C-alpha cells in the first residue's frame, strides 16, 4: 500500500540532514565536506584507504554548508565494499563547477589524509557527471596524490577557469582530450563508466579518453571502460554497484608511504632511542 506522507518526509529529511556515528562535517580549503569513517569490522586497523567523491551538478549547495546533506543523495555511499574506505565528499558551491576547484580539492585531500591519519599510498578519487570532470582535473594538478580514478559519465579535462559554466564544461566531452591535458594523468589507473544514450554528457567523453589513454592495449588491470548500451546519463547506480570495483581500486597504490602518522612517530622514537644507545655504548 501507499506509505504515509510523514514516512516519506522523514526518510527524505534523514537523507538530507542526518548523519551516522561514523560521519562528521567540516570545512577545509574553502570547501564544506562530509567525511565518513570506514566500518572497523570491514576495514581493519588503520591507516585506512581514502576515497574522494565528487558529486554532480544537482548536489551543489550554499557555501555555508546548509545544503551539505545533498552530497549523500547519489554516489557510492551504500555500495557493497565502500565500508572499507574513509569517504570524503566535499560540496561544490552553487555557482561553480568542480574543474574550477581542482586545486582546492587536492589541498583538502592532503589535509584530510594528515588529519585522519589515512594511508597516503591508497588515495583514490571518483566523481559522477560534473564530478567526473572534476576528478580528472584534480588528478591532473596532483597526479602523485591519487592511486586511481573512477569517472562516471564525465570526461578528462584540465583545471578550468572559475567562470566556466556547466554547458561549456559539458561541450569539452565531445572532443578528444588534448595531449597536454593527458601529460600528468597518462599512467594513473582509471575506470570509466558511461551510458551510450547519454544526452547530457556525450559518451565520447569517456570513450575518446579511454582510447587516448591507451585503450584495451593497456589491459584491464590499469584501464577499463564499462558502457551501458541502453542507458542514458544516470548510470552511477549500476556503476558503483559493479562487483569488483572497490577490489580493483585497492590493488593500486601510489608512491607515497603507507605508514600512518602514529607508525611514523613510533619509528622516529625508535630511531632516536637507537641513536642514544649507540652514543652511550652497550651496557655491561
GROMACS .gro file of C-alpha atoms in nm, residues 30 41 46 53 55 58 60 78 98 158 165 178 234 236 240:
model
   15
   30UNK     CA    1   3.721   2.683   0.127
   41UNK     CA    2   3.494  -0.457   1.120
   46UNK     CA    3   4.425   0.197   1.030
   53UNK     CA    4   3.383   1.150  -0.402
   55UNK     CA    5   2.905   1.479  -0.667
   58UNK     CA    6   2.240   1.879  -0.883
   60UNK     CA    7   2.581   2.176  -0.535
   78UNK     CA    8   2.565   0.237   0.014
   98UNK     CA    9   3.435   2.105  -0.998
  158UNK     CA   10   4.231   2.012  -1.713
  165UNK     CA   11   2.964   2.722  -1.680
  178UNK     CA   12   4.444   1.724  -2.568
  234UNK     CA   13   2.203   0.827  -1.481
  236UNK     CA   14   2.602   0.588  -1.136
  240UNK     CA   15   2.902   0.193  -0.813
   0.00000   0.00000   0.00000
